Tab-separated table of C-alpha atoms in Angstrom:
chain	number	residue	atom	x	y	z
Z	15	ASP	CA	-3.171	-3.931	20.441
Z	16	GLY	CA	-1.090	-1.634	18.360
Z	17	GLY	CA	-2.091	-0.570	14.895
Z	18	ILE	CA	-3.257	2.276	12.661
Z	19	THR	CA	-6.815	3.589	12.952
Z	20	GLN	CA	-8.523	5.402	10.030
Z	21	SER	CA	-11.718	7.283	10.302
Z	22	PRO	CA	-14.307	7.531	9.054
Z	23	LYS	CA	-14.541	4.369	7.064
Z	24	TYR	CA	-16.661	6.133	4.647
Z	25	LEU	CA	-17.014	9.763	3.916
Z	26	PHE	CA	-19.325	11.668	1.385
Z	27	ARG	CA	-18.050	15.121	0.223
Z	28	LYS	CA	-20.167	17.729	-1.487
Z	29	GLU	CA	-18.617	19.586	-4.468
Z	30	GLY	CA	-16.555	22.569	-3.111
Z	31	GLN	CA	-16.221	21.249	0.333
Z	32	ASN	CA	-12.874	20.387	2.370
Z	33	VAL	CA	-12.996	17.031	4.079
Z	34	THR	CA	-10.448	15.677	6.755
Z	35	LEU	CA	-9.383	12.108	6.879
Z	36	SER	CA	-8.012	10.905	10.089
Z	37	CYS	CA	-5.118	8.568	10.623
Z	38	GLU	CA	-3.968	7.679	14.193
Z	39	GLN	CA	-1.152	5.179	15.015
Z	40	ASN	CA	-0.103	3.657	18.451
Z	41	LEU	CA	3.009	1.820	17.084
Z	42	ASN	CA	5.399	4.671	17.939
Z	43	HIS	CA	6.415	4.689	14.175
Z	44	ASP	CA	8.360	7.682	12.974
Z	45	ALA	CA	7.228	7.838	9.501
Z	46	MET	CA	3.510	8.067	8.061
Z	47	TYR	CA	2.156	7.960	4.536
Z	48	TRP	CA	-0.997	8.729	2.558
Z	49	TYR	CA	-1.812	6.738	-0.481
Z	50	ARG	CA	-4.701	6.968	-2.989
Z	51	GLN	CA	-6.011	3.831	-4.590
Z	52	ASP	CA	-7.919	3.860	-7.578
Z	53	PRO	CA	-9.463	0.793	-9.165
Z	54	GLY	CA	-7.062	-1.160	-11.401
Z	55	GLN	CA	-3.959	1.007	-10.288
Z	56	GLY	CA	-1.384	0.603	-7.715
Z	57	LEU	CA	-0.932	2.788	-4.743
Z	58	ARG	CA	-0.064	6.255	-5.354
Z	59	LEU	CA	1.679	8.415	-2.836
Z	60	ILE	CA	0.009	11.537	-1.789
Z	61	TYR	CA	2.232	13.031	1.375
Z	62	TYR	CA	4.498	11.581	3.598
Z	63	SER	CA	6.065	12.680	7.043
Z	64	GLN	CA	9.190	11.194	8.623
Z	65	ILE	CA	9.189	13.369	11.816
Z	66	VAL	CA	6.999	15.628	13.593
Z	67	ASN	CA	6.322	19.008	12.145
Z	68	ASP	CA	7.799	17.976	8.838
Z	69	PHE	CA	6.222	16.395	5.489
Z	70	GLN	CA	6.838	16.105	1.979
Z	71	LYS	CA	4.826	15.974	-1.074
Z	72	GLY	CA	4.377	12.586	-2.886
Z	73	ASP	CA	3.582	12.035	-6.562
Z	74	ILE	CA	-0.005	13.304	-6.448
Z	75	ALA	CA	-0.101	16.016	-3.801
Z	76	GLU	CA	-2.099	18.572	-5.615
Z	77	GLY	CA	-5.340	19.286	-4.024
Z	78	TYR	CA	-4.301	17.733	-0.748
Z	79	SER	CA	-2.808	19.011	2.554
Z	80	VAL	CA	-1.670	17.364	5.683
Z	81	SER	CA	-0.219	18.095	9.219
Z	82	ARG	CA	1.963	16.220	11.497
Z	83	GLU	CA	1.630	17.931	14.941
Z	84	LYS	CA	2.063	14.647	16.872
Z	85	LYS	CA	3.855	11.575	16.286
Z	86	GLU	CA	0.518	9.569	16.540
Z	87	SER	CA	-1.351	11.538	14.145
Z	88	PHE	CA	-1.136	12.416	10.427
Z	89	PRO	CA	-4.433	13.794	9.032
Z	90	LEU	CA	-5.236	14.337	5.477
Z	91	THR	CA	-7.425	17.079	4.104
Z	92	VAL	CA	-8.865	16.635	0.631
Z	93	THR	CA	-9.395	20.458	-0.557
Z	94	SER	CA	-12.056	21.576	-3.102
Z	95	ALA	CA	-8.970	21.784	-5.434
Z	96	GLN	CA	-8.918	18.156	-5.777
Z	97	LYS	CA	-10.953	17.780	-8.835
Z	98	ASN	CA	-11.358	14.006	-8.717
Z	99	PRO	CA	-11.299	12.954	-4.989
Z	100	THR	CA	-13.585	9.837	-5.079
Z	101	ALA	CA	-11.044	6.906	-4.404
Z	102	PHE	CA	-9.823	4.830	-1.490
Z	103	TYR	CA	-7.396	6.497	0.967
Z	104	LEU	CA	-4.899	4.432	2.795
Z	105	CYS	CA	-2.594	5.574	5.701
Z	106	ALA	CA	0.457	3.730	6.455
Z	107	SER	CA	3.362	4.050	8.944
Z	108	ILE	CA	6.675	2.415	9.229
Z	109	ALA	CA	9.452	1.719	11.800
Z	110	ARG	CA	12.941	2.948	11.115
Z	111	GLY	CA	15.375	0.260	11.925
Z	112	THR	CA	19.253	0.268	11.705
Z	113	GLY	CA	18.948	-2.763	9.699
Z	114	GLY	CA	16.492	-1.446	7.361
Z	115	ASP	CA	12.760	-1.076	7.131
Z	116	TYR	CA	10.368	-3.619	7.726
Z	117	GLY	CA	7.525	-2.949	5.497
Z	118	TYR	CA	4.401	-0.569	5.821
Z	119	THR	CA	1.563	-1.202	8.373
Z	120	PHE	CA	-1.626	0.019	6.659
Z	121	GLY	CA	-4.764	1.319	8.300
Z	122	SER	CA	-8.156	-0.441	6.950
Z	123	GLY	CA	-8.782	2.738	4.705
Z	124	THR	CA	-11.276	5.441	4.068
Z	125	ARG	CA	-13.609	5.384	1.141
Z	126	LEU	CA	-14.266	8.860	-0.071
Z	127	THR	CA	-17.232	9.598	-2.435
Z	128	VAL	CA	-18.045	13.143	-3.944
Z	129	VAL	CA	-21.995	13.517	-4.129
C	9	GLY	CA	6.682	8.365	-10.364
C	10	GLN	CA	7.308	4.906	-11.575
C	11	GLN	CA	5.215	2.234	-10.486
C	12	LEU	CA	6.276	-1.610	-10.636
C	13	ASN	CA	4.985	-3.832	-13.567
C	14	GLN	CA	2.865	-6.388	-11.940
C	15	SER	CA	1.410	-9.585	-13.829
C	16	PRO	CA	-0.961	-10.873	-14.353
C	17	GLN	CA	-3.614	-8.362	-13.605
C	18	SER	CA	-6.095	-11.028	-12.602
C	19	MET	CA	-6.392	-14.721	-12.472
C	20	PHE	CA	-9.360	-17.163	-12.058
C	21	ILE	CA	-8.369	-20.622	-10.766
C	22	GLN	CA	-9.772	-23.697	-9.238
C	23	GLU	CA	-9.456	-24.442	-5.462
C	24	GLY	CA	-6.290	-26.588	-5.285
C	25	GLU	CA	-4.225	-25.111	-8.050
C	26	ASP	CA	-0.971	-23.333	-7.730
C	27	VAL	CA	-0.721	-19.550	-8.488
C	28	SER	CA	2.358	-17.581	-9.636
C	29	MET	CA	2.606	-13.844	-10.194
C	30	ASN	CA	5.514	-11.422	-10.595
C	31	CYS	CA	6.857	-7.901	-10.519
C	32	THR	CA	9.352	-6.484	-12.528
C	33	SER	CA	10.968	-2.999	-12.308
C	34	SER	CA	13.645	-0.913	-14.194
C	35	SER	CA	15.107	0.349	-10.879
C	36	ILE	CA	16.859	-1.476	-8.192
C	37	PHE	CA	15.295	-2.185	-4.921
C	38	ASN	CA	16.724	-3.051	-1.506
C	39	THR	CA	13.562	-4.775	-0.229
C	40	TRP	CA	10.732	-6.452	-1.892
C	41	LEU	CA	7.422	-6.846	-0.259
C	42	TRP	CA	4.275	-8.769	-0.972
C	43	TYR	CA	0.997	-7.716	0.414
C	44	LYS	CA	-2.655	-8.987	0.340
C	45	GLN	CA	-5.704	-6.752	0.287
C	46	ASP	CA	-9.205	-7.898	1.022
C	47	PRO	CA	-12.041	-5.858	-0.111
C	48	GLY	CA	-12.438	-2.466	1.527
C	49	GLU	CA	-9.633	-3.246	3.788
C	50	GLY	CA	-5.961	-2.142	3.785
C	51	PRO	CA	-3.129	-4.187	2.567
C	52	VAL	CA	-1.590	-6.823	5.035
C	53	LEU	CA	2.080	-7.855	4.668
C	54	LEU	CA	2.516	-11.266	3.620
C	55	ILE	CA	6.183	-11.689	2.964
C	56	ALA	CA	9.419	-9.377	3.059
C	57	LEU	CA	12.617	-9.980	1.130
C	58	TYR	CA	15.777	-8.117	2.013
C	59	LYS	CA	18.749	-9.937	0.096
C	60	ALA	CA	19.068	-10.593	-3.713
C	61	GLY	CA	18.514	-14.131	-4.496
C	62	GLU	CA	16.573	-14.805	-1.034
C	63	LEU	CA	13.630	-17.153	-1.054
C	64	THR	CA	11.177	-16.995	1.780
C	65	SER	CA	8.130	-19.106	2.484
C	66	ASN	CA	5.294	-18.375	4.696
C	67	GLY	CA	2.972	-21.287	4.889
C	68	ARG	CA	1.681	-21.987	1.304
C	69	LEU	CA	3.274	-18.900	0.072
C	70	THR	CA	6.894	-18.750	-1.430
C	71	ALA	CA	8.430	-15.568	-2.657
C	72	GLN	CA	11.827	-14.548	-4.223
C	73	PHE	CA	13.974	-11.649	-4.460
C	74	GLY	CA	15.357	-11.632	-7.987
C	75	ILE	CA	19.115	-11.621	-8.306
C	76	THR	CA	19.187	-8.501	-10.274
C	77	ARG	CA	17.110	-6.768	-7.515
C	78	LYS	CA	14.599	-5.727	-10.136
C	79	ASP	CA	12.159	-8.547	-9.726
C	80	SER	CA	10.254	-10.553	-7.469
C	81	PHE	CA	7.618	-13.502	-7.798
C	82	LEU	CA	4.951	-14.716	-5.414
C	83	ASN	CA	3.789	-18.435	-5.590
C	84	ILE	CA	0.669	-19.822	-3.720
C	85	SER	CA	0.472	-23.379	-3.468
C	86	ALA	CA	-2.801	-25.458	-3.116
C	87	SER	CA	-5.086	-22.451	-3.444
C	88	ILE	CA	-8.018	-22.219	-0.928
C	89	PRO	CA	-11.239	-19.892	-1.319
C	90	SER	CA	-9.893	-17.630	1.325
C	91	ASP	CA	-6.975	-16.871	-0.974
C	92	VAL	CA	-9.253	-14.598	-2.825
C	93	GLY	CA	-8.108	-10.937	-2.857
C	94	ILE	CA	-5.807	-8.587	-4.488
C	95	TYR	CA	-1.984	-9.020	-4.180
C	96	PHE	CA	0.530	-6.257	-4.459
C	97	CYS	CA	4.140	-6.282	-4.834
C	98	ALA	CA	6.205	-3.353	-3.397
C	99	GLY	CA	9.726	-2.459	-3.933
C	100	GLN	CA	11.588	-0.170	-1.449
C	101	ALA	CA	14.816	1.762	-1.774
C	102	GLY	CA	15.384	4.216	1.242
C	103	ASP	CA	12.213	6.163	1.639
C	104	ASP	CA	11.070	5.444	-1.895
C	105	MET	CA	8.482	2.603	-2.041
C	106	ARG	CA	6.750	1.743	-5.222
C	107	PHE	CA	3.742	-0.579	-5.718
C	108	GLY	CA	2.576	-2.927	-8.448
C	109	ALA	CA	-0.990	-2.355	-9.727
C	110	GLY	CA	-1.987	-5.575	-8.000
C	111	THR	CA	-3.093	-9.242	-9.174
C	112	ARG	CA	-6.811	-9.873	-8.578
C	113	LEU	CA	-7.164	-13.596	-7.578
C	114	THR	CA	-10.524	-15.466	-7.903
C	115	VAL	CA	-10.542	-18.938	-6.519
C	116	LYS	CA	-13.487	-21.162	-7.622
C	117	PRO	CA	-14.466	-23.845	-5.272
């Protein structure tokens, strides 16, 4: 089955540590996105990538970094510069169509907790 | 970036009741989408709307794309316990997609 796989499901980070969240898709989608979700808030865009080897900052990119070396993969690194990293992280991808886009397909999320 | 105004924030209803929630924006969108999120999972697309004025149904769900292209609503008829979750609206214009803060729905049997 095609879809987006995020791993791990739960991740614990110590203060000052960098951690990397994995996102892999086999949907052959061009564009991939990372969102952060906090309780009572909508999804906030961290980074997005429309093609391989290219990515752009979203609304809350500070303290995060990404890479897009392969079409299928878009890992997110939460660096020690991110002062409040505890949140639920969602990866999404979208197919580009000539008639428009058809909404995101989301992964099942990674819950990151600072300990 | 600007988020969408989604209301209500939460709803507590009895099984069998109908539900209505809506989203508004000061910006125009080309596409409106409604998602449902179960606890600890990613959102799943329920309905996508592509034309102003469009009314689309998916089983007990009905959604409309406002004529001004700045709003949308979602109705759920005859709610059942598995309707519990958080419902998000999303507006898309080109590469820009914005989300509402969500409506948390609780259904009492």
